Short mmCIF file of C-alpha atoms in Angstrom, two decimals:
data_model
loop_
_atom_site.label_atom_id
_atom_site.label_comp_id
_atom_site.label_asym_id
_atom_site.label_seq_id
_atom_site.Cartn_x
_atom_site.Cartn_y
_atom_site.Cartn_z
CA UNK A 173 -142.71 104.65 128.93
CA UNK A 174 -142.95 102.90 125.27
CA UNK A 175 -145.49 99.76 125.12
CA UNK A 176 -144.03 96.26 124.08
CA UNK A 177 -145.03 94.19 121.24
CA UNK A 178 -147.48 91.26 120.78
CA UNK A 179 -147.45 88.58 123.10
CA UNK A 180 -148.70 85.52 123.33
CA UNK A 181 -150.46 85.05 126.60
CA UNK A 182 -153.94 84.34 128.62
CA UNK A 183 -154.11 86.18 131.59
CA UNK A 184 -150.60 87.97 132.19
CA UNK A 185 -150.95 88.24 136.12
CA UNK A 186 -150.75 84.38 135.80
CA UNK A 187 -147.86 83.72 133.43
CA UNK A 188 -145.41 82.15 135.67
CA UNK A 189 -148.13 79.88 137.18
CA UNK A 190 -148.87 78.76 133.42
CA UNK A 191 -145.25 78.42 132.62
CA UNK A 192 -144.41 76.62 135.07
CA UNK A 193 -147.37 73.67 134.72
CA UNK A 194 -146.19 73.25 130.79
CA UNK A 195 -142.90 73.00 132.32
CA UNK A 196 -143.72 69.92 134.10
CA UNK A 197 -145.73 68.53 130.91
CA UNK A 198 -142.52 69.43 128.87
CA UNK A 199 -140.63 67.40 131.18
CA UNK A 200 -142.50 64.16 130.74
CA UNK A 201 -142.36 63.16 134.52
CA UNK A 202 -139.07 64.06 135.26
CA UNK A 203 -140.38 67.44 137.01
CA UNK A 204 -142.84 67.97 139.52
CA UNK A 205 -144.76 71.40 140.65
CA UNK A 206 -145.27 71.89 144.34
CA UNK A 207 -148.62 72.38 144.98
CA UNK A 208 -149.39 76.22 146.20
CA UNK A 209 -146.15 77.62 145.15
CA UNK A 210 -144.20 78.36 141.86
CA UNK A 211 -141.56 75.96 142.95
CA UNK A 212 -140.94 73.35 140.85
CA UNK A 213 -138.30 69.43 141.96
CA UNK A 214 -136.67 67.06 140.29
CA UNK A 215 -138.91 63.79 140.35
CA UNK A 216 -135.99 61.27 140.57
CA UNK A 217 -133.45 62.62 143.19
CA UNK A 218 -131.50 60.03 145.21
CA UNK A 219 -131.21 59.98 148.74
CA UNK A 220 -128.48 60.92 150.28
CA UNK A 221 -127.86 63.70 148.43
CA UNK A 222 -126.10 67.13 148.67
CA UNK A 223 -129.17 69.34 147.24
CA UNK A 224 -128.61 72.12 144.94
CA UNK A 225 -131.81 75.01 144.95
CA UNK A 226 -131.60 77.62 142.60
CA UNK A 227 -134.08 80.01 141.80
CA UNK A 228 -134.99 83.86 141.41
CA UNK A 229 -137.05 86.11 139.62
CA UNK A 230 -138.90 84.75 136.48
CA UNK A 231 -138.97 86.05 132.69
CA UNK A 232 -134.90 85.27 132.21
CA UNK A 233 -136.09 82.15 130.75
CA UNK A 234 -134.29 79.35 130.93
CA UNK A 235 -132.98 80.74 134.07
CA UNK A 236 -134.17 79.59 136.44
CA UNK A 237 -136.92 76.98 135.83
CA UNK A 238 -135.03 75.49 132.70
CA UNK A 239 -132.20 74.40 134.32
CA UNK A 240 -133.62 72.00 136.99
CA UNK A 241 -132.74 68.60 136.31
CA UNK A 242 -129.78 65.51 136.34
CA UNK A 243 -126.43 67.19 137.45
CA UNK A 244 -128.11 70.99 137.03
CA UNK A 245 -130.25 71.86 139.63
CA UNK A 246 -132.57 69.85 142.10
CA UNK A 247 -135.08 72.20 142.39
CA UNK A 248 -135.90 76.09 141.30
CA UNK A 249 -137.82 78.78 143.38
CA UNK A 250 -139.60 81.14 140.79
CA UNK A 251 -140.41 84.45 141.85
CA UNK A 252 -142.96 86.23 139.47
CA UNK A 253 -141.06 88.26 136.46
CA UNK A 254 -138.27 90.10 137.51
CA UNK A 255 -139.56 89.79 141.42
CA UNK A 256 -137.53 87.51 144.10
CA UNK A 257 -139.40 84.04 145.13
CA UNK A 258 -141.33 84.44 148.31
CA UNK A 259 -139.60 83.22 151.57
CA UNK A 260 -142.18 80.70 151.52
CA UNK A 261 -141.82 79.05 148.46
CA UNK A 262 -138.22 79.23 148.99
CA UNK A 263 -138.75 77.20 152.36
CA UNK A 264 -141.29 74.75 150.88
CA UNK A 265 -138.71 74.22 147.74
CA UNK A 266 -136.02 73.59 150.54
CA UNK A 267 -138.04 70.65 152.04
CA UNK A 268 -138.57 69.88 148.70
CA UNK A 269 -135.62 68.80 147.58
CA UNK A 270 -133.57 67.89 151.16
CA UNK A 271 -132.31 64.18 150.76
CA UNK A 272 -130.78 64.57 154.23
CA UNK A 273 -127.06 65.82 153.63
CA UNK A 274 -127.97 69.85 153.49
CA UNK A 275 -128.81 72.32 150.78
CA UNK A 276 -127.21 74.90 148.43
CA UNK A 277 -128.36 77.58 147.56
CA UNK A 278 -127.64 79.24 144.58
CA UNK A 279 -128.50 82.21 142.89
CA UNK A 280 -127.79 85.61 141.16
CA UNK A 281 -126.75 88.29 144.01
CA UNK A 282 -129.47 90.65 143.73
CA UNK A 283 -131.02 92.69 146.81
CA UNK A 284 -134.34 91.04 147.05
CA UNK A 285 -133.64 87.46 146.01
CA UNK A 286 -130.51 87.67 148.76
CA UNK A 287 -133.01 88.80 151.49
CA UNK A 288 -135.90 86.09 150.53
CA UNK A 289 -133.78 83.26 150.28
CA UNK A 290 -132.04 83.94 153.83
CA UNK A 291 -135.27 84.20 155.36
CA UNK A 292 -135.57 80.38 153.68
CA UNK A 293 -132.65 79.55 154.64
CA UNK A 294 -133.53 80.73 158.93
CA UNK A 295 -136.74 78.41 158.46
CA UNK A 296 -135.05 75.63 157.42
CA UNK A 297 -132.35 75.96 160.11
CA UNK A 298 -135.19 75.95 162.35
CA UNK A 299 -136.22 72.55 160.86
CA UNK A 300 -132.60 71.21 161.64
CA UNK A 301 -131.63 71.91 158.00
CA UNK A 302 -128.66 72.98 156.98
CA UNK A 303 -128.25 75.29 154.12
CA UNK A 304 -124.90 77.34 152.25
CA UNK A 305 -125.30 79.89 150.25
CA UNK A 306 -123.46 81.09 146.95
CA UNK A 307 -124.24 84.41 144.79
CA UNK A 308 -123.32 84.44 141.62
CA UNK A 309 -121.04 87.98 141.43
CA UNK A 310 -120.24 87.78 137.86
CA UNK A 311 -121.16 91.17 135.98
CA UNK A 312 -118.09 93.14 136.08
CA UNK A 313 -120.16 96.58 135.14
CA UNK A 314 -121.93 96.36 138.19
CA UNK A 315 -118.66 97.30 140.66
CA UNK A 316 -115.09 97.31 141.15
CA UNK A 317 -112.98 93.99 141.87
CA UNK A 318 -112.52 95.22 145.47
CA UNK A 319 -116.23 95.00 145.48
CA UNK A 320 -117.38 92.03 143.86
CA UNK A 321 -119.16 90.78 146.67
CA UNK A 322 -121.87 93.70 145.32
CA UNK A 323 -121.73 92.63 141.85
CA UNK A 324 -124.95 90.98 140.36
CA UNK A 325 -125.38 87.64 138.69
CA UNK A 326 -125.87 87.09 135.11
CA UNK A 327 -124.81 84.78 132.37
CA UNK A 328 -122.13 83.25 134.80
CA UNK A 329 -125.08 81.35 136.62
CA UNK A 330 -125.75 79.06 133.74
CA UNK A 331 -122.12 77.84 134.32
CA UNK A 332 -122.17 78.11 137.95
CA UNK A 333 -125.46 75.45 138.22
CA UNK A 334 -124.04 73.35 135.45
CA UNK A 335 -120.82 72.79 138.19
CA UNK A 336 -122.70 73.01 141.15
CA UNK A 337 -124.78 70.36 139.90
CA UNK A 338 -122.01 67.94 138.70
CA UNK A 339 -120.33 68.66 142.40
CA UNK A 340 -123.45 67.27 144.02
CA UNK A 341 -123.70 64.42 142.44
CA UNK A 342 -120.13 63.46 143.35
CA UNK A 343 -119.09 64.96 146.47
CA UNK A 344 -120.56 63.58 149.96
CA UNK A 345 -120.59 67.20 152.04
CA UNK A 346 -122.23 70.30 151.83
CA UNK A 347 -119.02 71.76 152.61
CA UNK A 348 -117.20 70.09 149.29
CA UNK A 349 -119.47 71.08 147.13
CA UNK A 350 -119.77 75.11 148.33
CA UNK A 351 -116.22 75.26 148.11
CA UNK A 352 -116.17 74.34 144.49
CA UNK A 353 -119.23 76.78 143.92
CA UNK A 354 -117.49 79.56 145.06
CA UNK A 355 -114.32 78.35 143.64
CA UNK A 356 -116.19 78.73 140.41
CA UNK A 357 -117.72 82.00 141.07
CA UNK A 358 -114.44 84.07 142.24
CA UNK A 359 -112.94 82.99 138.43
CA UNK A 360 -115.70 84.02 136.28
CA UNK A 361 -116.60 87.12 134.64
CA UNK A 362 -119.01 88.93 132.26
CA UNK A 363 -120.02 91.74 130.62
CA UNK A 364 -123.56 92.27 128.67
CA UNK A 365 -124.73 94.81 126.12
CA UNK A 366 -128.23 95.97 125.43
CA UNK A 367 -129.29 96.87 121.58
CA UNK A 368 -133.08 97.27 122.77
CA UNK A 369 -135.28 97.03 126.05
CA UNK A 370 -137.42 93.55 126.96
CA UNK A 371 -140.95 94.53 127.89
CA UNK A 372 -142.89 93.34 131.44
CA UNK A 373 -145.92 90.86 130.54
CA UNK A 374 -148.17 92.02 133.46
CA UNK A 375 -147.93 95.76 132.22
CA UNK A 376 -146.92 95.57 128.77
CA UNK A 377 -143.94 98.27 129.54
CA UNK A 378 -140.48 98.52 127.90
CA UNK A 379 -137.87 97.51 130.91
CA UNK A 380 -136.00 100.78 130.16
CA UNK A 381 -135.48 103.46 127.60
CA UNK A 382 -132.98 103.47 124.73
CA UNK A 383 -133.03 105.15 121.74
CA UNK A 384 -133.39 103.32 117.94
CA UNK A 385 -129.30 104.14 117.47
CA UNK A 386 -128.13 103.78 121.36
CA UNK A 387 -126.18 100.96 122.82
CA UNK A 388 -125.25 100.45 126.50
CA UNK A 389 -122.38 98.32 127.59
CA UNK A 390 -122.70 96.82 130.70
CA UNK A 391 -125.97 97.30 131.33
CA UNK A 392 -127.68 94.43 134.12
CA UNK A 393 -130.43 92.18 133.10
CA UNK A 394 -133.07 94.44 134.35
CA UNK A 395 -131.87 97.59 133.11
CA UNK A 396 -129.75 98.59 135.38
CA UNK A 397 -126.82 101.04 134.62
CA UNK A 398 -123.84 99.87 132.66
CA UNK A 399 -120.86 101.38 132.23
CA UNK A 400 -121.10 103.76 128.78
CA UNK A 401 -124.47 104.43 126.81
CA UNK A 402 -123.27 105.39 122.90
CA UNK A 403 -124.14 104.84 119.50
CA UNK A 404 -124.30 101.57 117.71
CA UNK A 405 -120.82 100.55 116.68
CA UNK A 406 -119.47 97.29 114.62
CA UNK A 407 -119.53 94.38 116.39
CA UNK A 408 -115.84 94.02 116.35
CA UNK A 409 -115.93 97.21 118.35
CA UNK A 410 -118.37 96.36 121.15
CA UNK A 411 -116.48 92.95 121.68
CA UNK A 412 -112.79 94.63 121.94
CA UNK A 413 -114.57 97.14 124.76
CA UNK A 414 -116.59 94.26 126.42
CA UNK A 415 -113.65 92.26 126.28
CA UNK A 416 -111.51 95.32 127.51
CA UNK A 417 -113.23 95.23 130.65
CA UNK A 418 -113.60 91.44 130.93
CA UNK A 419 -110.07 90.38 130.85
CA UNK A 420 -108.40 92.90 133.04
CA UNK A 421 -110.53 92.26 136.18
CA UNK A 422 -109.38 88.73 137.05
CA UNK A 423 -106.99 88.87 135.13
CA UNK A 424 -106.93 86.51 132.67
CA UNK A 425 -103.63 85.83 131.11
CA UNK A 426 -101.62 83.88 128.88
CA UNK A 427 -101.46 80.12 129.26
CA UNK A 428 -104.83 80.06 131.17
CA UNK A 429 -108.02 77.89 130.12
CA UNK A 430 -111.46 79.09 130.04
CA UNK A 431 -114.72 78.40 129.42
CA UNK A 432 -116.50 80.42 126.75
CA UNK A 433 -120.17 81.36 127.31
CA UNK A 434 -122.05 83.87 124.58
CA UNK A 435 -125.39 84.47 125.76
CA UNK A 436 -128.22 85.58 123.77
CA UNK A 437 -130.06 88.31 125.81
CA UNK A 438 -133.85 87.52 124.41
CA UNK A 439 -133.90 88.71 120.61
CA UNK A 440 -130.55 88.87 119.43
CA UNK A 441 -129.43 86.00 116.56
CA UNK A 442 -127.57 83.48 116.90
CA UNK A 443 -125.69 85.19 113.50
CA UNK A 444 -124.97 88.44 115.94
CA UNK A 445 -123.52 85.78 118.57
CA UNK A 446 -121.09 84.40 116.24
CA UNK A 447 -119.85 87.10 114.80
CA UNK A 448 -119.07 88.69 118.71
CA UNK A 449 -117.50 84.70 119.30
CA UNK A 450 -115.22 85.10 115.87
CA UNK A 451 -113.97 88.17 117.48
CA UNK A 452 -113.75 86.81 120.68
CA UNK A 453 -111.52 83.80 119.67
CA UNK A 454 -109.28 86.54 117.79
CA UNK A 455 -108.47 88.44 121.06
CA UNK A 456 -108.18 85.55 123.40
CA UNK A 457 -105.53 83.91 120.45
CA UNK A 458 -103.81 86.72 120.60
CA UNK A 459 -103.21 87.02 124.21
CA UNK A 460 -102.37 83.02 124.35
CA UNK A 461 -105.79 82.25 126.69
CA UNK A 462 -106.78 78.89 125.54
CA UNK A 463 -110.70 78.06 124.97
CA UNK A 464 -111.03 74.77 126.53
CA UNK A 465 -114.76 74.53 125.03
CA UNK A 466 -117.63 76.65 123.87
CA UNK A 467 -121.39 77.40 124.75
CA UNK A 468 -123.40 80.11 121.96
CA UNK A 469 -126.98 80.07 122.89
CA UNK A 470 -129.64 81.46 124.66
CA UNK A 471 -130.06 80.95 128.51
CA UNK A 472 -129.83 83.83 130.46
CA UNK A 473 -132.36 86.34 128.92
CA UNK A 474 -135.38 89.42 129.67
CA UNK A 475 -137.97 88.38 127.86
CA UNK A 476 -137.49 90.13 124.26
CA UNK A 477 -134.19 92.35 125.11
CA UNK A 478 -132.09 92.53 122.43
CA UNK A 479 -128.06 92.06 123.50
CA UNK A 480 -125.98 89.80 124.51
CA UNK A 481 -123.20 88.60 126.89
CA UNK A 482 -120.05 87.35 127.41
CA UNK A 483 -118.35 85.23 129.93
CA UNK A 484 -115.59 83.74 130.78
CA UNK A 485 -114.68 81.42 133.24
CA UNK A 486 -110.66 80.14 134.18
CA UNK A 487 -110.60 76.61 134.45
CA UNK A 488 -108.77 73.92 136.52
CA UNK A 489 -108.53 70.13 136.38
CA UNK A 490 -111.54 70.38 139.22
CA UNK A 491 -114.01 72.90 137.70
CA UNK A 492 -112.89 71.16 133.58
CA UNK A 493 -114.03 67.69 135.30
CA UNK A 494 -117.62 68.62 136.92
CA UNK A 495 -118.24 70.97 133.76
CA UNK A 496 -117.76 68.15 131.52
CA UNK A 497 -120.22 65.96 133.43
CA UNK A 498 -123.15 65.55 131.15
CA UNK A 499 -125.96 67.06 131.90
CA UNK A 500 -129.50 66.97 131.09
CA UNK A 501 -132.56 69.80 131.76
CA UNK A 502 -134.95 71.54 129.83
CA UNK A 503 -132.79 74.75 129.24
CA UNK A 504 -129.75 73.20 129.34
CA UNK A 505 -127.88 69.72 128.02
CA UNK A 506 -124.62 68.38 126.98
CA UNK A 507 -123.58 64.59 126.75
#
């Protein structure tokens, strides 16, 4: 396996620790870090609250971490890089953030983070806790519609917390808000592609291997399979295949509103990113889908990989209203 590039770290069996403590500093007080776990809680949540606990593996930066704060996230559960948070942490983040009307929790739907977080979940129940739990199923490479309960999360969970978050800070019942959640889930979809591999900061490895003129569509954040390794084509090209998987698998059609998400996987430019949105816009013009607004950043990433992502989410009056509700985090704001 082909060695990474430079870094910039102290001792990489302790970067999440370290991340997480200039986290808090970066939040000037609006954070906290439990003590003894990589959990981190907002410092000004309201009581009587429906809580919202996100969380997973670390080294997507923002994800998780980044998005914890006023109508995003209440509190995150970091796992180290690319591993699911302990059962523990998850349990102590619970605690954390209960303000006495229940939890959510929400995350991408990967094996180990789906096991951890239901232990969690059983230890809070035994506290007298009640918790709900959404995965975000939004990758359309990683199975068939029929299946999308197996699908993994990626981009989609950006927009998933963003209206999870808003829902909590309106809605009185754990109930109201999960339906909304997965309301939000079942109409969003996405599709990456990977130029080049991220690396792993406790071992210095490339994530995967792909040679200097090889693209994969589809492939998952970690390196998982996608759906067709080739050569590097225009970026006109890559968008009308992304989008040729995208659109057909809700379906999207014409007259409907969506939300727009490109998502820089770790390396690519925000020039790339625009030119896939340009082309973007073209297609969904064409087929009369409406873009009701647009997000081009980077939020959803594995460490260096270079890529990107593309999601779309169909909109209603409910979803348009707690998307719009401004929001305010370290990875993540809109007024």
């Amino acid at each position: 396996m082909a060695r990474a590039g430079k870094k910039i770290l102290n001792d990489p069996r302790k970067v999440v620790h370290e991340m997480l403590e200039g986290l808090v500093l970066a939040n000037d007080g609006k954070i906290t870090k439990l003590s003894h776990h990589d959990a981190i809680v907002r410092s000004d949540l309201p009581q009587s609250k429906v809580a919202i606990l996100i969380g997973g593996g670390s080294g997507h930066e923002p994800l998780f971490h980044g998005f914890v704060g006023r109508n995003m996230g209440d509190g995150a559960a970091c796992g180290g890089v690319f591993a699911a948070p302990s059962p523990d942490t998850i349990y102590e983040a619970g605690k954390a953030v209960h303000r006495g009307r229940g939890i959510l929790f929400l995350y991408g739907n990967y094996a180990g983070d789906a096991m951890n977080f239901d232990m969690g979940a059983e230890l809070l129940n035994e506290d007298g806790i009640e918790v709900r739990t959404v995965r975000v199923s939004d990758d359309v490479a990683a199975a068939p519609p029929e299946r999308m309960h197996d699908r993994r999360g990626i981009a989609g969970d950006l927009l998933l917390i963003k209206i999870a978050g808003g829902a909590a800070s309106e809605l009185d019942t754990l109930e109201d808000v999960e339906r909304v959640v997965k309301k939000a889930n079942a109409q969003t979809r996405s599709m990456g592609v990977a130029v080049a591999a991220g690396s792993i900061p406790e071992t210095g490895k490339l994530t995967f291997e792909l040679a200097e003129d090889e693209i994969e569509i589809g492939m998952g954040a970690h390196g998982e399979a996608g759906i067709s390794r080739q050569k590097l084509t225009s970026a006109d090209d890559i968008t009308d295949q992304m989008l040729g998987r995208i659109l057909p698998d809700l379906p999207f059609a014409s007259g409907d509103e969506v939300a727009l998400l490109i998502n820089n996987l770790g390396s690519t430019t925000m020039m790339e990113m625009l030119i896939v949105n340009r082309r973007v816009r073209q297609i969904l013009d064409e087929r009369g889908i409406k873009v009701y607004r647009t997000d081009v950043g980077t939020w959803v990433t594995t460490q260096e990989m270079a890529g990107l992502s593309i999601t779309l989410m169909k909109l209603d009056s409910e979803l348009k209203y707690y998307l719009d509700l401004p929001a305010e985090s370290l990875g993540y704001s809109r007024t």
